[in-house]
Short mmCIF file of C-alpha atoms and ligand atoms in Angstrom, two decimals:
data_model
loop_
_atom_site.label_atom_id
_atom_site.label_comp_id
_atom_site.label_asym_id
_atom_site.label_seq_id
_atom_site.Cartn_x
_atom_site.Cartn_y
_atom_site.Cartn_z
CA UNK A 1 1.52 -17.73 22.71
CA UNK A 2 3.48 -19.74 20.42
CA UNK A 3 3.12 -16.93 17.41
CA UNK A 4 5.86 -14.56 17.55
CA UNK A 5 4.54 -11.49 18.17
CA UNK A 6 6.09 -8.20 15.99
CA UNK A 7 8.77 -7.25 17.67
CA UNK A 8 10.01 -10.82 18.22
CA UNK A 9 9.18 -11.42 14.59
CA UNK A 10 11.02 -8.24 13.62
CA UNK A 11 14.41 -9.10 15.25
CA UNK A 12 14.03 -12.88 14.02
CA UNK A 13 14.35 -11.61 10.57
CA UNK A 14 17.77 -9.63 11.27
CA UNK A 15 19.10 -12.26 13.60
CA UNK A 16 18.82 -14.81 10.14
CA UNK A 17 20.00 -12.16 8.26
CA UNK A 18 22.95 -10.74 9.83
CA UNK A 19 26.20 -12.16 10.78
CA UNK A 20 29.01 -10.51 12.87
CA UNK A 21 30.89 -8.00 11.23
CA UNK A 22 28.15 -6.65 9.07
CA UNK A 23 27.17 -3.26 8.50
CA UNK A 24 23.53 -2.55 9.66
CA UNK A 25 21.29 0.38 9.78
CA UNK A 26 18.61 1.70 12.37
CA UNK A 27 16.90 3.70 10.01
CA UNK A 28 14.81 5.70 13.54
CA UNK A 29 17.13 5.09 16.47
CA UNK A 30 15.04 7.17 19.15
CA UNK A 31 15.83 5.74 22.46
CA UNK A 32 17.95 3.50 20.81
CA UNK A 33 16.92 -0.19 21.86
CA UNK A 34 17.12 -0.98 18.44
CA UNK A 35 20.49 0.24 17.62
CA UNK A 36 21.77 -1.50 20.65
CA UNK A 37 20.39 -5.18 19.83
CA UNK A 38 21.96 -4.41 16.09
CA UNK A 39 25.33 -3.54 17.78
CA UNK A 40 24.95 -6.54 19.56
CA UNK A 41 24.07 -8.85 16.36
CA UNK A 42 27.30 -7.93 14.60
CA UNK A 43 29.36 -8.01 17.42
CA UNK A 44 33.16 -5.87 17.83
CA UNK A 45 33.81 -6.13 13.91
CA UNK A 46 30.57 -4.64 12.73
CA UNK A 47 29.23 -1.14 12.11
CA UNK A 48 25.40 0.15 12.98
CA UNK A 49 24.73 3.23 11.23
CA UNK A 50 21.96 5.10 12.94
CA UNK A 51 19.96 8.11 12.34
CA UNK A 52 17.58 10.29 13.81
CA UNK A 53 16.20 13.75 13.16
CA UNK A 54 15.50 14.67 17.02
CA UNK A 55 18.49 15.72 18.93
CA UNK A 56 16.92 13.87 21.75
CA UNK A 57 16.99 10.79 20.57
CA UNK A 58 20.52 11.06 19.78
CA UNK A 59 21.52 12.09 23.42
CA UNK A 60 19.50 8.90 24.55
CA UNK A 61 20.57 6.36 22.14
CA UNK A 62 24.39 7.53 22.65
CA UNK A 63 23.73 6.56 26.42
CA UNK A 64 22.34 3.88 26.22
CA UNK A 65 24.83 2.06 23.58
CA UNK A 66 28.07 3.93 25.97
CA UNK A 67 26.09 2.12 28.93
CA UNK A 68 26.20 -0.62 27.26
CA UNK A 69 29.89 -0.01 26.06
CA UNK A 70 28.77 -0.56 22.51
CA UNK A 71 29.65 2.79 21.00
CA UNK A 72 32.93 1.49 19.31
CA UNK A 73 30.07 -0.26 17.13
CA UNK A 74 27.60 2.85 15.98
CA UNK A 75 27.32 5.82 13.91
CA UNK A 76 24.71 8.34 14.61
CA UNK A 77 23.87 10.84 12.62
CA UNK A 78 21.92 13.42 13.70
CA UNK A 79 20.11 13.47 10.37
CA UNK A 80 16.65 12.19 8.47
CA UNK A 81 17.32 8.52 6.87
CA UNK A 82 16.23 9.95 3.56
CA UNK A 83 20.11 11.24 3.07
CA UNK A 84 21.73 7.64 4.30
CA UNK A 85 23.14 7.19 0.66
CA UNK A 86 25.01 9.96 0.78
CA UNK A 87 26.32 9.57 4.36
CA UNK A 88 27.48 6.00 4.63
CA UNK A 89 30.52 5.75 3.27
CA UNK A 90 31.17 4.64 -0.15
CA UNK A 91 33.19 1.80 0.92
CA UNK A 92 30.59 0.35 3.09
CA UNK A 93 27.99 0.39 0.01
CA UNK A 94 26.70 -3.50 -0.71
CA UNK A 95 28.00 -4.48 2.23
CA UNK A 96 24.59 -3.83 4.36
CA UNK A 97 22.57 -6.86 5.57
CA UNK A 98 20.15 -5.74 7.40
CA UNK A 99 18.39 -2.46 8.32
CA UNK A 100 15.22 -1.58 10.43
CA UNK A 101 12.99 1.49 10.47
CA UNK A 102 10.50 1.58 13.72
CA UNK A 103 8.16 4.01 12.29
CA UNK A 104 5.81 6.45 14.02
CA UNK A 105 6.68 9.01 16.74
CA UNK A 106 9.20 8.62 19.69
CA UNK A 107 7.40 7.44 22.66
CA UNK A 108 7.27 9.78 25.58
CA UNK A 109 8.12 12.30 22.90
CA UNK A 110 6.21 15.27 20.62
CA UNK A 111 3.96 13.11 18.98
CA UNK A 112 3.50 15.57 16.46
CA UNK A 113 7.23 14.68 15.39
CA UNK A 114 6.45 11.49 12.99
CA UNK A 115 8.19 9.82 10.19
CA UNK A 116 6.63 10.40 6.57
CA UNK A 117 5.90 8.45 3.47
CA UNK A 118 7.86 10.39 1.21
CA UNK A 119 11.00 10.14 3.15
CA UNK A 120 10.34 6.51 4.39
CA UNK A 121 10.21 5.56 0.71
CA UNK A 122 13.24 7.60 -0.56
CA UNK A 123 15.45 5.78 2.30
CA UNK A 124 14.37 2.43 1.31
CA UNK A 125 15.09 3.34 -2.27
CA UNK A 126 18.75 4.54 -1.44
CA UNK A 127 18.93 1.40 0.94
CA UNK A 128 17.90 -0.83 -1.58
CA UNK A 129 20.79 0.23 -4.14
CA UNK A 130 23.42 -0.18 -1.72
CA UNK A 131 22.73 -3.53 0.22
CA UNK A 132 23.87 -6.65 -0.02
CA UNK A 133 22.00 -9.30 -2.15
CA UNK A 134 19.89 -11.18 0.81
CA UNK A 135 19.98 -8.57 2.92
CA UNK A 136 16.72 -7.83 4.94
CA UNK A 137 15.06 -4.27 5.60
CA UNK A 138 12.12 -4.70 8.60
CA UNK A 139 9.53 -2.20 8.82
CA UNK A 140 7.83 -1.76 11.88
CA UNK A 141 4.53 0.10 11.17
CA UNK A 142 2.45 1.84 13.80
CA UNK A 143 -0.84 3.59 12.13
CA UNK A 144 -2.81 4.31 15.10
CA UNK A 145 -1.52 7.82 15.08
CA UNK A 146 -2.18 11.13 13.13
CA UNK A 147 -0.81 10.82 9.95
CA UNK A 148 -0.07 6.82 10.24
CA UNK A 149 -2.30 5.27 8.31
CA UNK A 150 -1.26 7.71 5.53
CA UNK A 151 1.95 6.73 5.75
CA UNK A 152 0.86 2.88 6.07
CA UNK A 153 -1.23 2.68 2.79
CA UNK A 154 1.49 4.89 1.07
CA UNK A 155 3.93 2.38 2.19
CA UNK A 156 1.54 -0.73 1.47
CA UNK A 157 1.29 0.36 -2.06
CA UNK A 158 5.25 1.16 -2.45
CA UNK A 159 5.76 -1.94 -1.83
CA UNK A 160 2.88 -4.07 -3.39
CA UNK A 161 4.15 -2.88 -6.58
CA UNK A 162 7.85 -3.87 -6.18
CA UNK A 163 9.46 -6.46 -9.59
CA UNK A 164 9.31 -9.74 -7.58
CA UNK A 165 12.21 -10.28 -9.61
CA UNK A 166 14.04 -7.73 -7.48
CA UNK A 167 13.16 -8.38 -3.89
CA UNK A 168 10.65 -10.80 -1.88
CA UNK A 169 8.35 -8.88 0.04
CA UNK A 170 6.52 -9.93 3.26
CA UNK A 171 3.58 -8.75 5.39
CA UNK A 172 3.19 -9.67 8.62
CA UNK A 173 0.22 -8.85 10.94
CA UNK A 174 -2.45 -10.08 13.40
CA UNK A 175 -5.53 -10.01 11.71
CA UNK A 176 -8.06 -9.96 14.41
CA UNK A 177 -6.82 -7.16 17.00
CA UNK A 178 -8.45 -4.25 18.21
CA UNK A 179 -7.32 -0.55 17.94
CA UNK A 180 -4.50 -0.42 14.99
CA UNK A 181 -2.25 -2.90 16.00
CA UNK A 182 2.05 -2.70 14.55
CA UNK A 183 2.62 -4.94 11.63
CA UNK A 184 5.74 -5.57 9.47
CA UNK A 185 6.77 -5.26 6.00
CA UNK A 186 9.88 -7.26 5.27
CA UNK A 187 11.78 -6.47 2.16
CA UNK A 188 14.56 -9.34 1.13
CA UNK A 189 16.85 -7.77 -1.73
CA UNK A 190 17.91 -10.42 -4.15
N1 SAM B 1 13.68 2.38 17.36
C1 SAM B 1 13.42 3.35 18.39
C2 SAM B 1 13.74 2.77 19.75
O1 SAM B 1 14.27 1.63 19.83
O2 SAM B 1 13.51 3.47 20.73
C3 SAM B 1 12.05 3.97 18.29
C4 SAM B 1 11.86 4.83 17.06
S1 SAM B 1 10.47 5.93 17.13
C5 SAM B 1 9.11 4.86 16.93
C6 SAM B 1 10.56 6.77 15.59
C7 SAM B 1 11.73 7.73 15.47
O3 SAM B 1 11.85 8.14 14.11
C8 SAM B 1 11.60 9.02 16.29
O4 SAM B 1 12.66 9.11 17.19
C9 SAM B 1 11.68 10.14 15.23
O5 SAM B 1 12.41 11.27 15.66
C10 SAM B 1 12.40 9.44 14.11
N2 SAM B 1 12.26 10.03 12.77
C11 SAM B 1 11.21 10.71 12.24
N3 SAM B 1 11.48 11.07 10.97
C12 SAM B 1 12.72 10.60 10.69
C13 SAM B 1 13.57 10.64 9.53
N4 SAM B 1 13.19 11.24 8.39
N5 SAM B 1 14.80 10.06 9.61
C14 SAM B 1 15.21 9.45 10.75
N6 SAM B 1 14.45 9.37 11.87
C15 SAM B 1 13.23 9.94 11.84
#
């Protein structure tokens, strides 16, 4: 297949977007696969700030980023993305160049335990005042679940209605698959 698919899309967009020594967020670390490519991406002089509102997510994405001897690189917090404004530090404030939120429930977790509209929107809102011009925010959204596709049309319409003159916007999505399939919103600040 010669079409990325979404993941593949989704870290295409950070890898343009990011260079080393950026400051990134993962938005949902859960296991933490995320949080370890962003560590990766921008390499011994950058910063991921991660957060999470399960306690075992943050156990698992601590070991996998020590495994990986990566946590130098990362901040957890133990905390719902809807406060990151207020915990990054000031002095790393439009210096962020890319962020991702995989939204949805943890896999092989409570699936009752989801992320929300009202918070998803209120973190892109603080994210969007304190990143850098051209930096990229990826939303991953699953909908298949209870309470997903209110959270996907609440998002859909956030973002629909955003001043172009403010950010470029992007949906992508495979049009003709069966049973709810991820798709991304990509939000470019200019
Ligand atoms: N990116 C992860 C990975 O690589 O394994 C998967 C993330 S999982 C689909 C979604 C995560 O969002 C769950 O771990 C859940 O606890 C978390 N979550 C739910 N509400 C949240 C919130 N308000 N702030 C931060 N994380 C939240």
């Amino acid at each position: 297949m010669n079409i990325d698919k979404i993941l593949p899309f989704a870290k295409s967009l950070l890898i343009k977007a990011v260079k080393p020594g950026d400051v990134v967020i993962d938005a949902t670390v859960g296991n933490g696969y995320d949080t370890v490519f962003l560590a990766e991406l921008v390499g011994e002089s950058g910063q991921v700030f991660g957060f999470d509102i399960q306690n075992e997510a943050i156990v698992a994405s601590k070991a996998r980023l020590k495994q990986k001897s990566l946590s130098e690189r990362a901040t957890i917090f133990h905390s719902g993305h809807e406060y990151l404004f207020k915990l990054i530090p000031t002095n790393y404030h439009g210096k962020i160049f890319g962020a991702i939120f995989n939204l949805g429930y943890l896999p092989g977790s409570d699936k009752a335990i989801v992320t929300r509209p009202e918070t998803t929107i209120a973190a892109i809102q603080q994210l969007l005042e304190i990143m850098a011009p051209e930096g990229i925010i990826v939303l991953v959204i699953y909908h298949g679940h209870k309470g997903g596709a209110e959270e996907r049309d609440s998002l859909l319409a956030y973002c629909q209605q955003m001043d172009q003159k403010t950010a470029h916007v992007l949906q992508y999505q495979f049009i003709n698959q069966q049973n709810h399939p991820a798709f991304i919103i990509a939000i470019e600040k200019i």
